[in-house]
Coordinates of N, CA and C in Angstrom, one line a residue:
M1 N -12.5 74.1 56.4 CA -11.1 73.6 56.2 C -10.4 73.4 57.5
P2 N -9.8 72.2 57.7 CA -9.2 71.9 59.0 C -8.0 72.9 59.3
V3 N -7.9 73.1 60.6 CA -6.8 74.0 61.2 C -5.7 73.1 61.6
I4 N -4.5 73.5 61.2 CA -3.3 72.7 61.6 C -2.8 73.1 62.9
K5 N -2.7 72.2 63.9 CA -2.1 72.5 65.2 C -1.0 71.5 65.4
T6 N 0.0 71.9 66.2 CA 1.0 71.0 66.6 C 1.1 70.9 68.1
I7 N 1.4 69.7 68.6 CA 1.5 69.4 70.0 C 2.8 68.6 70.2
P8 N 3.4 68.8 71.4 CA 4.6 68.0 71.6 C 4.2 66.5 71.8
G9 N 5.1 65.6 71.5 CA 4.8 64.2 71.7 C 5.8 63.3 71.1
G10 N 5.5 62.0 70.9 CA 6.4 61.1 70.4 C 6.6 59.9 71.4
S11 N 7.6 59.1 71.1 CA 7.9 58.0 72.0 C 8.4 58.4 73.3
P12 N 8.6 57.5 74.3 CA 9.1 57.9 75.6 C 10.4 58.6 75.5
S13 N 11.3 58.3 74.5 CA 12.5 58.9 74.4 C 12.4 60.2 73.5
G14 N 11.2 60.4 72.9 CA 11.0 61.5 72.1 C 11.5 61.3 70.6
C15 N 12.0 60.1 70.3 CA 12.7 59.9 69.1 C 11.7 59.3 68.1
C16 N 10.7 60.0 67.7 CA 9.8 59.5 66.7 C 9.1 60.6 66.0
W17 N 8.5 60.3 64.8 CA 7.7 61.2 64.0 C 6.4 60.5 63.7
S18 N 5.3 61.1 64.1 CA 4.0 60.5 63.9 C 3.3 61.1 62.7
R19 N 2.4 60.4 62.1 CA 1.6 60.9 61.0 C 0.6 61.9 61.5
P20 N 0.2 62.9 60.7 CA -0.8 63.8 61.1 C -2.1 63.0 61.2
A21 N -3.0 63.5 62.2 CA -4.3 62.9 62.4 C -5.3 64.0 62.5
L22 N -6.5 63.7 62.0 CA -7.6 64.6 62.0 C -8.4 64.4 63.3
V23 N -8.3 65.4 64.2 CA -9.0 65.3 65.5 C -9.8 66.6 65.7
G24 N -11.2 66.4 65.7 CA -12.1 67.5 65.9 C -11.9 68.6 64.9
G25 N -11.7 68.3 63.7 CA -11.5 69.2 62.6 C -10.2 69.9 62.5
C26 N -9.2 69.4 63.4 CA -7.9 69.9 63.4 C -6.9 68.8 62.9
V27 N -5.9 69.2 62.1 CA -4.9 68.3 61.8 C -3.8 68.4 62.9
V28 N -3.7 67.4 63.7 CA -2.8 67.4 64.8 C -1.5 66.7 64.5
M29 N -0.4 67.3 64.6 CA 0.9 66.7 64.2 C 1.8 66.8 65.4
K30 N 2.3 65.6 65.8 CA 3.3 65.6 66.9 C 4.7 66.0 66.5
L31 N 5.4 66.8 67.3 CA 6.7 67.3 67.0 C 7.8 66.3 67.5
F32 N 8.9 66.3 66.8 CA 10.0 65.6 67.2 C 10.6 66.3 68.4
R33 N 11.1 65.5 69.4 CA 11.8 66.0 70.5 C 13.1 65.4 70.7
T34 N 14.1 66.1 71.2 CA 15.4 65.6 71.5 C 15.2 64.5 72.6
P35 N 15.8 63.3 72.4 CA 15.7 62.2 73.4 C 16.3 62.6 74.7
D36 N 15.7 62.1 75.8 CA 16.3 62.4 77.1 C 17.4 61.4 77.4
F37 N 18.6 61.7 76.9 CA 19.7 60.8 77.1 C 20.2 60.7 78.5
F38 N 20.0 61.8 79.2 CA 20.5 61.9 80.6 C 19.7 60.9 81.5
R39 N 18.4 60.9 81.3 CA 17.5 60.0 82.0 C 17.9 58.5 81.7
E40 N 18.1 58.2 80.4 CA 18.5 56.9 80.0 C 19.8 56.5 80.6
F41 N 20.8 57.4 80.6 CA 22.1 57.1 81.3 C 21.9 56.8 82.7
G42 N 21.0 57.6 83.4 CA 20.7 57.4 84.8 C 20.2 56.0 85.1
V43 N 19.3 55.5 84.2 CA 18.7 54.2 84.4 C 19.9 53.1 84.3
S44 N 20.8 53.3 83.3 CA 21.9 52.4 83.1 C 22.8 52.4 84.3
M45 N 22.9 53.4 85.1 CA 23.8 53.6 86.2 C 23.2 53.2 87.6
R46 N 22.0 52.8 87.6 CA 21.4 52.4 88.9 C 22.2 51.3 89.6
G47 N 22.5 51.6 90.9 CA 23.2 50.6 91.7 C 24.7 50.6 91.4
K48 N 25.2 51.5 90.6 CA 26.6 51.6 90.3 C 27.3 52.8 90.9
R49 N 28.6 52.8 90.9 CA 29.3 53.9 91.5 C 29.6 55.0 90.4
V50 N 29.0 56.2 90.7 CA 29.1 57.2 89.7 C 29.8 58.4 90.3
L51 N 30.6 59.1 89.5 CA 31.3 60.3 89.9 C 30.8 61.5 89.1
D52 N 30.3 62.5 89.8 CA 29.8 63.7 89.1 C 30.8 64.9 89.3
L53 N 31.5 65.2 88.2 CA 32.6 66.2 88.3 C 32.0 67.6 87.9
G54 N 32.2 68.6 88.8 CA 31.6 69.9 88.6 C 30.1 69.8 88.8
C55 N 29.7 69.1 89.8 CA 28.3 68.8 90.0 C 27.4 70.0 90.4
G56 N 28.0 71.0 91.1 CA 27.1 72.1 91.7 C 26.1 71.5 92.6
P57 N 25.0 72.3 92.8 CA 24.0 71.9 93.7 C 23.0 70.8 93.2
R58 N 23.1 70.5 91.9 CA 22.2 69.5 91.3 C 22.9 68.3 90.9
K59 N 23.4 67.6 91.9 CA 24.2 66.4 91.6 C 23.4 65.2 91.1
F60 N 24.1 64.4 90.2 CA 23.5 63.2 89.7 C 23.1 62.3 90.9
A61 N 21.9 61.8 90.9 CA 21.4 61.1 92.1 C 22.3 59.9 92.5
G62 N 22.7 59.9 93.7 CA 23.5 58.8 94.3 C 25.0 58.9 93.9
A63 N 25.4 59.9 93.2 CA 26.8 60.0 92.8 C 27.7 60.7 93.9
L64 N 29.0 60.5 93.7 CA 30.0 61.3 94.5 C 30.2 62.6 93.8
G65 N 29.9 63.7 94.4 CA 30.0 65.0 93.8 C 31.2 65.7 94.1
V66 N 31.9 66.3 93.0 CA 33.1 67.0 93.2 C 32.9 68.4 92.6
D67 N 33.3 69.4 93.3 CA 33.2 70.8 92.7 C 34.2 71.7 93.4
L68 N 34.4 72.8 92.8 CA 35.4 73.8 93.4 C 34.7 74.6 94.5
V69 N 33.4 74.7 94.5 CA 32.7 75.6 95.4 C 31.8 74.7 96.3
A70 N 31.8 74.9 97.6 CA 30.9 74.1 98.5 C 29.5 74.4 98.2
A71 N 28.7 73.4 98.1 CA 27.2 73.5 97.9 C 26.6 72.2 98.4
E72 N 25.3 72.3 98.5 CA 24.5 71.1 98.9 C 24.8 70.0 97.9
G73 N 25.2 68.8 98.4 CA 25.4 67.7 97.5 C 26.9 67.5 97.1
V74 N 27.7 68.5 97.3 CA 29.2 68.4 97.0 C 29.9 67.7 98.1
D75 N 30.5 66.5 97.7 CA 31.1 65.7 98.7 C 32.6 66.0 98.8
L76 N 33.2 66.5 97.7 CA 34.6 66.7 97.7 C 34.9 68.1 97.0
I77 N 35.6 69.0 97.7 CA 35.9 70.3 97.1 C 37.3 70.1 96.5
H78 N 37.3 70.4 95.2 CA 38.6 70.2 94.5 C 38.6 71.0 93.2
D79 N 39.7 71.6 92.8 CA 39.8 72.3 91.5 C 40.0 71.3 90.4
L80 N 39.1 71.2 89.5 CA 39.2 70.2 88.4 C 40.3 70.4 87.4
D81 N 41.0 71.6 87.5 CA 42.1 71.8 86.7 C 43.4 71.4 87.3
Q82 N 43.3 70.8 88.5 CA 44.5 70.3 89.2 C 44.5 68.8 89.2
F83 N 45.5 68.2 88.6 CA 45.6 66.8 88.4 C 46.8 66.2 89.2
P84 N 46.7 64.9 89.6 CA 45.5 64.0 89.6 C 44.5 64.4 90.7
Y85 N 43.3 63.9 90.5 CA 42.3 64.1 91.5 C 42.5 63.2 92.7
P86 N 42.2 63.6 93.9 CA 42.4 62.7 95.1 C 41.3 61.6 95.2
L87 N 41.3 60.8 94.2 CA 40.2 59.7 94.1 C 40.9 58.4 93.7
E88 N 40.3 57.3 94.1 CA 40.9 56.0 93.8 C 40.8 55.7 92.3
R89 N 41.9 55.2 91.7 CA 41.9 54.9 90.3 C 41.1 53.7 90.0
A90 N 40.5 53.7 88.8 CA 39.7 52.6 88.3 C 38.6 52.1 89.3
S91 N 37.9 53.1 89.8 CA 36.9 52.7 90.9 C 35.5 53.2 90.6
F92 N 35.2 53.7 89.4 CA 33.9 54.3 89.1 C 33.4 53.6 87.8
D93 N 32.1 53.3 87.9 CA 31.4 52.7 86.7 C 30.9 53.8 85.7
G94 N 30.7 55.0 86.2 CA 30.3 56.1 85.4 C 30.9 57.5 85.9
V95 N 31.1 58.4 84.9 CA 31.6 59.7 85.2 C 30.6 60.7 84.5
V96 N 30.1 61.7 85.2 CA 29.2 62.7 84.6 C 30.0 64.0 84.5
L97 N 29.9 64.6 83.3 CA 30.5 65.9 83.0 C 29.4 66.7 82.3
N98 N 28.5 67.3 83.1 CA 27.3 67.9 82.6 C 27.6 69.4 82.5
H99 N 27.9 69.9 81.3 CA 28.2 71.3 81.1 C 29.4 71.7 82.0
V100 N 30.5 71.0 81.9 CA 31.7 71.2 82.7 C 32.9 71.4 81.7
V101 N 33.0 70.6 80.7 CA 34.2 70.6 79.9 C 34.6 71.9 79.3
E102 N 33.6 72.7 79.0 CA 33.8 74.1 78.4 C 34.4 75.0 79.4
H103 N 34.4 74.7 80.7 CA 34.9 75.6 81.7 C 36.4 75.3 82.1
L104 N 36.9 74.2 81.6 CA 38.2 73.7 82.1 C 39.3 74.0 81.1
A105 N 40.6 74.0 81.6 CA 41.7 74.5 80.9 C 42.3 73.5 79.8
S106 N 42.1 72.2 80.1 CA 42.7 71.2 79.2 C 41.8 70.0 79.1
L107 N 41.1 69.9 77.9 CA 40.3 68.7 77.7 C 41.1 67.4 77.6
P108 N 42.3 67.4 76.9 CA 43.1 66.2 76.9 C 43.5 65.7 78.3
R109 N 43.9 66.6 79.2 CA 44.3 66.2 80.5 C 43.1 65.7 81.3
L110 N 41.9 66.3 81.1 CA 40.7 65.9 81.8 C 40.3 64.5 81.4
M111 N 40.4 64.2 80.1 CA 40.0 62.9 79.6 C 41.0 61.8 80.0
D112 N 42.3 62.2 80.1 CA 43.2 61.2 80.7 C 42.8 60.9 82.1
E113 N 42.4 61.9 82.9 CA 42.0 61.6 84.3 C 40.7 60.8 84.4
V114 N 39.8 61.1 83.5 CA 38.5 60.3 83.5 C 38.8 58.9 83.2
H115 N 39.7 58.7 82.2 CA 40.1 57.3 81.8 C 40.7 56.6 83.0
A116 N 41.5 57.2 83.7 CA 42.2 56.6 84.9 C 41.2 56.3 86.0
L117 N 40.1 57.1 86.2 CA 39.2 56.9 87.3 C 38.1 55.8 86.9
L118 N 37.8 55.6 85.7 CA 36.8 54.6 85.3 C 37.3 53.2 85.4
K119 N 36.4 52.3 85.7 CA 36.7 50.9 85.6 C 36.7 50.5 84.1
P120 N 37.3 49.4 83.8 CA 37.3 48.9 82.4 C 35.8 48.8 81.9
G121 N 35.5 49.4 80.8 CA 34.1 49.3 80.3 C 33.2 50.4 80.9
G122 N 33.8 51.3 81.8 CA 33.0 52.3 82.4 C 32.6 53.4 81.4
L123 N 31.5 54.1 81.7 CA 31.0 55.1 80.8 C 31.1 56.5 81.3
C124 N 31.4 57.4 80.4 CA 31.5 58.9 80.6 C 30.4 59.6 79.9
W125 N 29.6 60.3 80.6 CA 28.5 61.2 80.0 C 29.0 62.6 79.9
I126 N 28.9 63.2 78.8 CA 29.3 64.6 78.5 C 28.1 65.4 77.9
A127 N 27.8 66.5 78.4 CA 26.9 67.5 77.7 C 27.6 68.8 77.7
T128 N 27.5 69.5 76.5 CA 28.2 70.8 76.3 C 27.6 71.5 75.1
P129 N 27.6 72.8 75.0 CA 27.0 73.5 73.9 C 27.8 73.2 72.6
H130 N 27.1 73.2 71.5 CA 27.8 73.2 70.2 C 28.3 74.6 69.9
F131 N 29.4 74.7 69.1 CA 30.0 76.1 68.9 C 29.1 77.1 68.2
T132 N 28.0 76.6 67.6 CA 27.1 77.6 67.0 C 25.9 78.0 67.9
D133 N 25.9 77.5 69.1 CA 24.9 77.8 70.1 C 25.4 79.1 70.8
A134 N 24.5 80.1 70.8 CA 24.8 81.4 71.5 C 25.2 81.2 72.9
D135 N 24.7 80.2 73.6 CA 25.1 80.0 75.0 C 26.5 79.6 75.2
S136 N 27.1 79.0 74.1 CA 28.5 78.7 74.2 C 29.4 80.0 74.3
W137 N 28.9 81.1 73.8 CA 29.7 82.3 73.8 C 29.2 83.3 74.8
A138 N 28.0 83.2 75.3 CA 27.5 84.2 76.2 C 28.1 84.1 77.6
D139 N 28.6 82.9 78.0 CA 29.2 82.7 79.4 C 30.7 83.1 79.3
P140 N 31.1 84.1 80.0 CA 32.5 84.5 79.9 C 33.5 83.5 80.6
T141 N 32.9 82.5 81.3 CA 33.8 81.5 82.0 C 34.0 80.3 81.0
H142 N 33.4 80.3 79.8 CA 33.7 79.2 78.9 C 35.0 79.5 78.2
K143 N 35.9 78.5 78.3 CA 37.2 78.6 77.7 C 37.4 78.0 76.3
F144 N 36.5 77.1 76.0 CA 36.6 76.4 74.7 C 35.1 76.2 74.1
H145 N 35.1 76.0 72.8 CA 33.8 75.9 72.1 C 34.0 74.6 71.2
F146 N 33.1 73.7 71.3 CA 33.3 72.3 70.8 C 32.5 72.0 69.6
S147 N 33.0 71.0 68.8 CA 32.4 70.5 67.6 C 31.8 69.1 68.0
I148 N 30.9 68.6 67.2 CA 30.4 67.3 67.3 C 31.5 66.2 67.1
R149 N 32.6 66.6 66.5 CA 33.7 65.7 66.2 C 34.8 65.8 67.2
T150 N 34.7 66.6 68.2 CA 35.8 66.8 69.2 C 36.2 65.5 69.9
M151 N 35.2 64.8 70.3 CA 35.5 63.6 71.1 C 36.1 62.4 70.3
N152 N 36.1 62.6 69.0 CA 36.8 61.6 68.1 C 38.3 61.6 68.4
A153 N 38.8 62.7 69.0 CA 40.3 62.7 69.3 C 40.7 61.8 70.3
F154 N 39.7 61.2 71.1 CA 40.1 60.3 72.2 C 39.8 58.9 71.9
G155 N 39.9 58.5 70.6 CA 39.5 57.2 70.2 C 40.5 56.1 70.7
S156 N 41.7 56.5 71.0 CA 42.6 55.5 71.6 C 42.3 55.1 73.0
Q157 N 41.5 55.9 73.7 CA 41.1 55.6 75.1 C 39.7 55.2 75.3
F158 N 38.8 55.7 74.4 CA 37.4 55.5 74.6 C 36.8 55.1 73.2
K159 N 35.7 54.3 73.4 CA 34.8 53.9 72.3 C 33.6 54.9 72.3
L160 N 33.3 55.5 71.2 CA 32.2 56.5 71.2 C 30.9 55.7 71.1
R161 N 30.1 55.8 72.1 CA 28.8 55.1 72.1 C 27.6 56.0 71.7
L162 N 27.8 57.3 71.8 CA 26.7 58.3 71.4 C 27.4 59.6 71.1
A163 N 27.0 60.2 70.0 CA 27.4 61.6 69.7 C 26.1 62.2 69.0
Y164 N 25.5 63.2 69.7 CA 24.2 63.8 69.3 C 24.2 65.3 69.5
V165 N 23.8 66.0 68.5 CA 23.6 67.5 68.6 C 22.2 67.8 68.4
S166 N 21.6 68.6 69.4 CA 20.3 69.1 69.2 C 20.3 70.3 68.3
L167 N 19.2 70.6 67.6 CA 19.1 71.7 66.7 C 18.1 72.7 67.3
K168 N 18.1 73.9 66.8 CA 17.3 75.0 67.2 C 16.0 75.0 66.4
G169 N 14.9 75.4 67.1 CA 13.6 75.7 66.4 C 13.1 74.7 65.5
M170 N 12.7 75.1 64.3 CA 11.9 74.2 63.4 C 12.8 73.1 62.9
W171 N 14.1 73.2 62.9 CA 15.0 72.1 62.5 C 14.8 70.9 63.4
K172 N 14.5 71.1 64.6 CA 14.2 70.0 65.5 C 12.8 69.5 65.2
D173 N 11.8 70.5 65.1 CA 10.4 70.1 65.0 C 10.1 69.3 63.7
L174 N 10.8 69.7 62.6 CA 10.6 69.0 61.3 C 11.3 67.7 61.2
G175 N 12.0 67.3 62.2 CA 12.7 66.0 62.1 C 14.1 66.0 61.5
Y176 N 14.5 67.2 61.1 CA 15.9 67.3 60.5 C 16.9 66.9 61.5
E177 N 16.7 67.3 62.8 CA 17.6 66.9 63.9 C 17.9 65.4 63.9
R178 N 16.8 64.7 63.9 CA 16.9 63.2 63.9 C 17.7 62.7 62.7
W179 N 17.4 63.2 61.5 CA 18.0 62.8 60.3 C 19.5 63.0 60.4
V180 N 19.9 64.2 60.9 CA 21.3 64.5 61.0 C 22.1 63.6 61.9
N181 N 21.4 63.1 63.0 CA 22.0 62.4 64.1 C 21.9 60.9 64.0
V182 N 21.4 60.3 62.9 CA 21.2 58.9 62.8 C 22.4 58.1 63.1
E183 N 23.6 58.5 62.5 CA 24.8 57.7 62.7 C 25.3 57.9 64.1
G184 N 25.2 59.1 64.7 CA 25.6 59.4 66.0 C 24.9 58.6 67.1
L185 N 23.7 58.2 66.8 CA 22.9 57.4 67.7 C 23.5 56.0 67.8
H186 N 24.2 55.6 66.8 CA 24.9 54.3 66.8 C 26.4 54.3 67.0
G187 N 26.8 55.5 67.6 CA 28.2 55.5 68.1 C 29.3 56.0 67.2
H188 N 28.9 56.7 66.1 CA 30.0 57.3 65.3 C 29.4 58.5 64.6
T189 N 30.3 59.5 64.4 CA 29.9 60.7 63.6 C 30.1 60.3 62.1
G190 N 29.1 60.5 61.4 CA 29.1 60.1 60.0 C 29.0 61.2 59.0
R191 N 28.7 60.9 57.8 CA 28.7 61.9 56.7 C 27.6 63.0 56.9
R192 N 26.4 62.5 57.4 CA 25.3 63.5 57.5 C 25.7 64.6 58.5
I193 N 26.1 64.2 59.7 CA 26.4 65.2 60.7 C 27.6 66.1 60.3
E194 N 28.6 65.4 59.7 CA 29.8 66.2 59.3 C 29.5 67.2 58.2
R195 N 28.6 66.8 57.3 CA 28.1 67.7 56.2 C 27.3 68.9 56.8
W196 N 26.4 68.6 57.8 CA 25.7 69.6 58.4 C 26.7 70.6 59.1
E197 N 27.7 70.1 59.8 CA 28.6 71.0 60.5 C 29.5 71.8 59.6
A198 N 29.9 71.2 58.4 CA 30.8 71.8 57.5 C 30.0 72.9 56.6
R199 N 28.7 72.6 56.3 CA 28.1 73.5 55.3 C 26.8 74.2 55.8
K200 N 26.2 73.7 56.9 CA 24.9 74.3 57.2 C 24.7 74.7 58.7
C201 N 25.7 74.5 59.5 CA 25.4 74.7 60.9 C 25.2 76.1 61.3
F202 N 25.6 77.1 60.5 CA 25.4 78.5 60.9 C 24.0 79.0 60.5
S203 N 23.4 78.3 59.5 CA 22.0 78.6 59.2 C 21.0 77.7 59.9
R204 N 21.5 76.5 60.3 CA 20.6 75.6 61.0 C 21.4 75.2 62.3
R205 N 21.3 76.2 63.2 CA 22.3 76.2 64.4 C 22.0 75.0 65.4
G206 N 23.2 74.6 65.9 CA 23.2 73.6 66.9 C 22.9 74.1 68.3
G207 N 22.5 73.3 69.2 CA 22.3 73.6 70.6 C 23.2 72.8 71.5
E208 N 22.5 72.0 72.4 CA 23.3 71.2 73.3 C 23.7 69.9 72.6
M209 N 25.0 69.4 72.9 CA 25.5 68.2 72.4 C 25.6 67.2 73.6
F210 N 25.5 65.9 73.2 CA 25.5 64.8 74.2 C 26.5 63.8 73.7
F211 N 27.3 63.3 74.6 CA 28.3 62.2 74.2 C 28.2 61.1 75.3
I212 N 28.4 59.9 74.9 CA 28.7 58.8 75.9 C 29.9 58.1 75.4
L213 N 30.9 58.0 76.2 CA 32.2 57.4 75.8 C 32.4 56.2 76.8
E214 N 32.8 55.1 76.2 CA 33.1 53.9 77.0 C 34.6 53.6 77.0
K215 N 35.1 53.4 78.3 CA 36.6 53.2 78.4 C 37.0 51.9 77.8
T216 N 38.1 51.9 77.0 CA 38.6 50.7 76.4 C 39.9 50.3 77.0

Protein backbone atom coordinates (compact mmCIF):
# COMPACT_ATOMS: atom_id res chain seq x y z
CA MET A 1 0.00 0.00 0.00
CA PRO A 2 1.47 3.39 -0.95
CA VAL A 3 2.65 5.71 1.82
CA ILE A 4 1.32 9.26 1.73
CA LYS A 5 3.99 11.92 2.09
CA THR A 6 3.73 15.66 1.75
CA ILE A 7 6.36 18.07 0.52
CA PRO A 8 6.32 21.85 0.17
CA GLY A 9 5.90 23.09 -3.36
CA GLY A 10 3.73 24.88 -5.85
CA SER A 11 4.14 27.72 -8.28
CA PRO A 12 6.85 30.39 -7.82
CA SER A 13 4.35 32.44 -5.81
CA GLY A 14 3.22 29.35 -3.93
CA CYS A 15 -0.33 29.89 -5.10
CA CYS A 16 -1.27 26.49 -6.49
CA TRP A 17 -2.51 23.05 -5.59
CA SER A 18 -1.13 20.05 -7.45
CA ARG A 19 -2.63 16.63 -7.96
CA PRO A 20 -1.15 13.76 -5.94
CA ALA A 21 1.44 11.72 -7.84
CA LEU A 22 2.72 8.20 -7.24
CA VAL A 23 6.51 8.40 -6.88
CA GLY A 24 8.51 5.35 -5.70
CA GLY A 25 5.48 3.80 -4.06
CA CYS A 26 4.61 7.02 -2.24
CA VAL A 27 1.72 9.35 -2.94
CA VAL A 28 3.43 12.75 -2.97
CA MET A 29 1.21 15.77 -2.47
CA LYS A 30 2.47 19.34 -2.72
CA LEU A 31 1.20 21.69 -0.06
CA PHE A 32 -0.25 25.11 -0.59
CA ARG A 33 2.02 27.96 0.52
CA THR A 34 1.29 31.60 1.25
CA PRO A 35 2.44 33.64 -1.76
CA ASP A 36 5.55 35.78 -1.28
CA PHE A 37 3.82 39.11 -1.74
CA PHE A 38 6.75 41.07 -0.31
CA ARG A 39 9.10 39.76 -2.99
CA GLU A 40 6.57 40.58 -5.69
CA PHE A 41 6.14 44.10 -4.28
CA GLY A 42 9.93 44.49 -4.31
CA VAL A 43 10.08 43.57 -7.99
CA SER A 44 7.41 46.18 -8.79
CA MET A 45 9.40 48.85 -6.91
CA ARG A 46 12.75 48.33 -8.63
CA GLY A 47 14.27 51.65 -9.68
CA LYS A 48 11.60 53.60 -7.79
CA ARG A 49 11.73 55.75 -4.66
CA VAL A 50 10.59 53.77 -1.62
CA LEU A 51 10.14 54.83 2.01
CA ASP A 52 10.46 52.15 4.71
CA LEU A 53 8.78 53.38 7.90
CA GLY A 54 9.87 51.60 11.08
CA CYS A 55 12.51 49.78 9.07
CA GLY A 56 14.79 48.59 11.91
CA PRO A 57 18.03 46.91 10.81
CA ARG A 58 16.34 44.98 7.93
CA LYS A 59 15.45 47.81 5.59
CA PHE A 60 13.71 47.30 2.24
CA ALA A 61 16.54 47.21 -0.32
CA GLY A 62 17.28 50.66 -1.71
CA ALA A 63 14.66 52.43 0.43
CA LEU A 64 14.94 55.48 2.65
CA GLY A 65 14.70 54.02 6.16
CA VAL A 66 13.01 55.80 9.06
CA ASP A 67 12.97 54.53 12.64
CA LEU A 68 12.90 55.78 16.20
CA VAL A 69 16.10 53.91 17.10
CA ALA A 70 19.45 54.23 15.34
CA ALA A 71 20.47 51.04 13.55
CA GLU A 72 22.31 49.95 10.45
CA GLY A 73 20.28 51.08 7.46
CA VAL A 74 18.28 53.76 9.31
CA ASP A 75 18.64 57.01 7.36
CA LEU A 76 16.35 59.21 9.44
CA ILE A 77 15.62 58.95 13.17
CA HIS A 78 12.08 60.07 13.84
CA ASP A 79 9.14 59.16 16.11
CA LEU A 80 6.43 57.85 13.76
CA ASP A 81 3.74 59.05 16.17
CA GLN A 82 4.87 62.65 15.56
CA PHE A 83 3.25 64.28 12.53
CA PRO A 84 4.04 65.55 9.96
CA TYR A 85 7.18 63.63 9.09
CA PRO A 86 10.17 65.75 7.95
CA LEU A 87 9.94 64.42 4.38
CA GLU A 88 8.96 65.90 1.03
CA ARG A 89 5.28 65.57 0.20
CA ALA A 90 4.20 63.44 -2.81
CA SER A 91 7.76 62.24 -3.42
CA PHE A 92 7.63 58.44 -2.98
CA ASP A 93 6.49 55.68 -5.32
CA GLY A 94 6.11 53.20 -2.47
CA VAL A 95 5.80 53.10 1.32
CA VAL A 96 6.57 49.98 3.37
CA LEU A 97 4.92 49.36 6.77
CA ASN A 98 6.21 45.91 7.68
CA HIS A 99 4.80 45.01 11.11
CA VAL A 100 4.66 48.66 12.14
CA VAL A 101 0.99 49.72 12.23
CA GLU A 102 0.25 47.66 15.34
CA HIS A 103 2.87 49.66 17.29
CA LEU A 104 1.58 53.16 16.52
CA ALA A 105 -0.96 55.30 18.36
CA SER A 106 -3.23 56.35 15.47
CA LEU A 107 -3.78 54.42 12.26
CA PRO A 108 -5.96 57.19 10.70
CA ARG A 109 -3.25 59.81 11.24
CA LEU A 110 -0.60 57.44 9.90
CA MET A 111 -2.60 56.74 6.74
CA ASP A 112 -3.17 60.47 6.21
CA GLU A 113 0.60 60.93 6.35
CA VAL A 114 1.30 58.02 4.02
CA HIS A 115 -1.23 59.44 1.55
CA ALA A 116 0.54 62.81 1.67
CA LEU A 117 3.98 61.27 1.09
CA LEU A 118 3.01 59.05 -1.85
CA LYS A 119 2.96 60.22 -5.44
CA PRO A 120 -0.38 59.83 -7.26
CA GLY A 121 -0.80 56.12 -7.93
CA GLY A 122 1.87 55.23 -5.37
CA LEU A 123 1.59 51.97 -3.43
CA CYS A 124 1.63 51.29 0.31
CA TRP A 125 2.65 47.81 1.52
CA ILE A 126 1.36 46.73 4.95
CA ALA A 127 1.98 43.53 6.92
CA THR A 128 0.49 43.00 10.38
CA PRO A 129 -0.89 40.10 12.48
CA HIS A 130 -4.58 39.16 12.34
CA PHE A 131 -6.34 39.61 15.68
CA THR A 132 -6.62 35.81 16.12
CA ASP A 133 -2.85 35.37 15.81
CA ALA A 134 -1.23 34.82 19.22
CA ASP A 135 1.67 37.01 18.07
CA SER A 136 -0.72 39.96 17.94
CA TRP A 137 -1.22 39.68 21.70
CA ALA A 138 2.16 38.38 22.87
CA ASP A 139 4.06 41.61 22.18
CA PRO A 140 3.30 44.19 24.91
CA THR A 141 4.23 47.05 22.53
CA HIS A 142 1.30 46.23 20.23
CA LYS A 143 -1.37 48.91 20.71
CA PHE A 144 -4.00 47.62 18.29
CA HIS A 145 -5.22 44.33 16.80
CA PHE A 146 -6.48 44.34 13.22
CA SER A 147 -9.15 42.74 11.06
CA ILE A 148 -8.85 41.86 7.38
CA ARG A 149 -11.47 44.61 6.87
CA THR A 150 -9.63 47.35 8.75
CA MET A 151 -8.10 48.95 5.63
CA ASN A 152 -11.54 49.30 4.03
CA ALA A 153 -11.94 52.38 6.26
CA PHE A 154 -9.51 54.28 4.04
CA GLY A 155 -11.41 53.82 0.78
CA SER A 156 -11.69 57.55 0.20
CA GLN A 157 -7.88 57.85 0.03
CA PHE A 158 -6.72 54.50 -1.29
CA LYS A 159 -7.81 51.77 -3.66
CA LEU A 160 -7.38 48.32 -2.15
CA ARG A 161 -5.15 46.25 -4.44
CA LEU A 162 -4.55 43.28 -2.10
CA ALA A 163 -6.06 42.01 1.16
CA TYR A 164 -4.80 38.57 2.21
CA VAL A 165 -4.72 36.68 5.50
CA SER A 166 -2.52 33.63 6.00
CA LEU A 167 -3.98 30.77 8.05
CA LYS A 168 -2.38 28.44 10.58
CA GLY A 169 -1.47 24.79 10.15
CA MET A 170 -3.57 22.45 8.06
CA TRP A 171 -5.93 25.22 6.93
CA LYS A 172 -3.07 26.55 4.84
CA ASP A 173 -1.92 23.10 3.75
CA LEU A 174 -5.36 21.94 2.62
CA GLY A 175 -5.90 24.99 0.39
CA TYR A 176 -8.61 26.55 2.57
CA GLU A 177 -6.41 29.66 2.92
CA ARG A 178 -6.45 30.17 -0.82
CA TRP A 179 -10.21 29.61 -1.03
CA VAL A 180 -10.86 32.20 1.67
CA ASN A 181 -8.63 34.79 -0.02
CA VAL A 182 -9.81 34.52 -3.63
CA GLU A 183 -11.55 37.92 -3.61
CA GLY A 184 -8.77 39.62 -1.64
CA LEU A 185 -6.27 38.66 -4.32
CA HIS A 186 -8.34 40.80 -6.70
CA GLY A 187 -8.45 43.83 -4.43
CA HIS A 188 -11.56 43.55 -2.29
CA THR A 189 -12.67 41.74 0.83
CA GLY A 190 -15.63 39.60 -0.13
CA ARG A 191 -18.16 37.23 1.35
CA ARG A 192 -15.77 34.30 1.80
CA ILE A 193 -13.25 36.10 3.95
CA GLU A 194 -15.91 38.06 5.83
CA ARG A 195 -17.77 34.82 6.60
CA TRP A 196 -14.51 33.22 7.81
CA GLU A 197 -13.77 36.18 10.08
CA ALA A 198 -17.32 36.39 11.43
CA ARG A 199 -17.88 32.67 12.05
CA LYS A 200 -14.74 30.56 11.88
CA CYS A 201 -11.63 32.61 12.60
CA PHE A 202 -11.24 31.42 16.20
CA SER A 203 -11.29 27.75 15.18
CA ARG A 204 -9.32 28.32 11.94
CA ARG A 205 -6.99 31.02 13.19
CA GLY A 206 -5.39 33.70 11.10
CA GLY A 207 -1.72 34.61 11.00
CA GLU A 208 0.02 37.36 9.09
CA MET A 209 -2.05 39.73 6.94
CA PHE A 210 -0.88 41.56 3.83
CA PHE A 211 -2.32 44.66 2.19
CA ILE A 212 -1.36 46.76 -0.82
CA LEU A 213 -3.10 50.13 -1.10
CA GLU A 214 -2.88 52.46 -4.09
CA LYS A 215 -3.14 56.22 -3.57
CA THR A 216 -6.14 57.71 -5.38
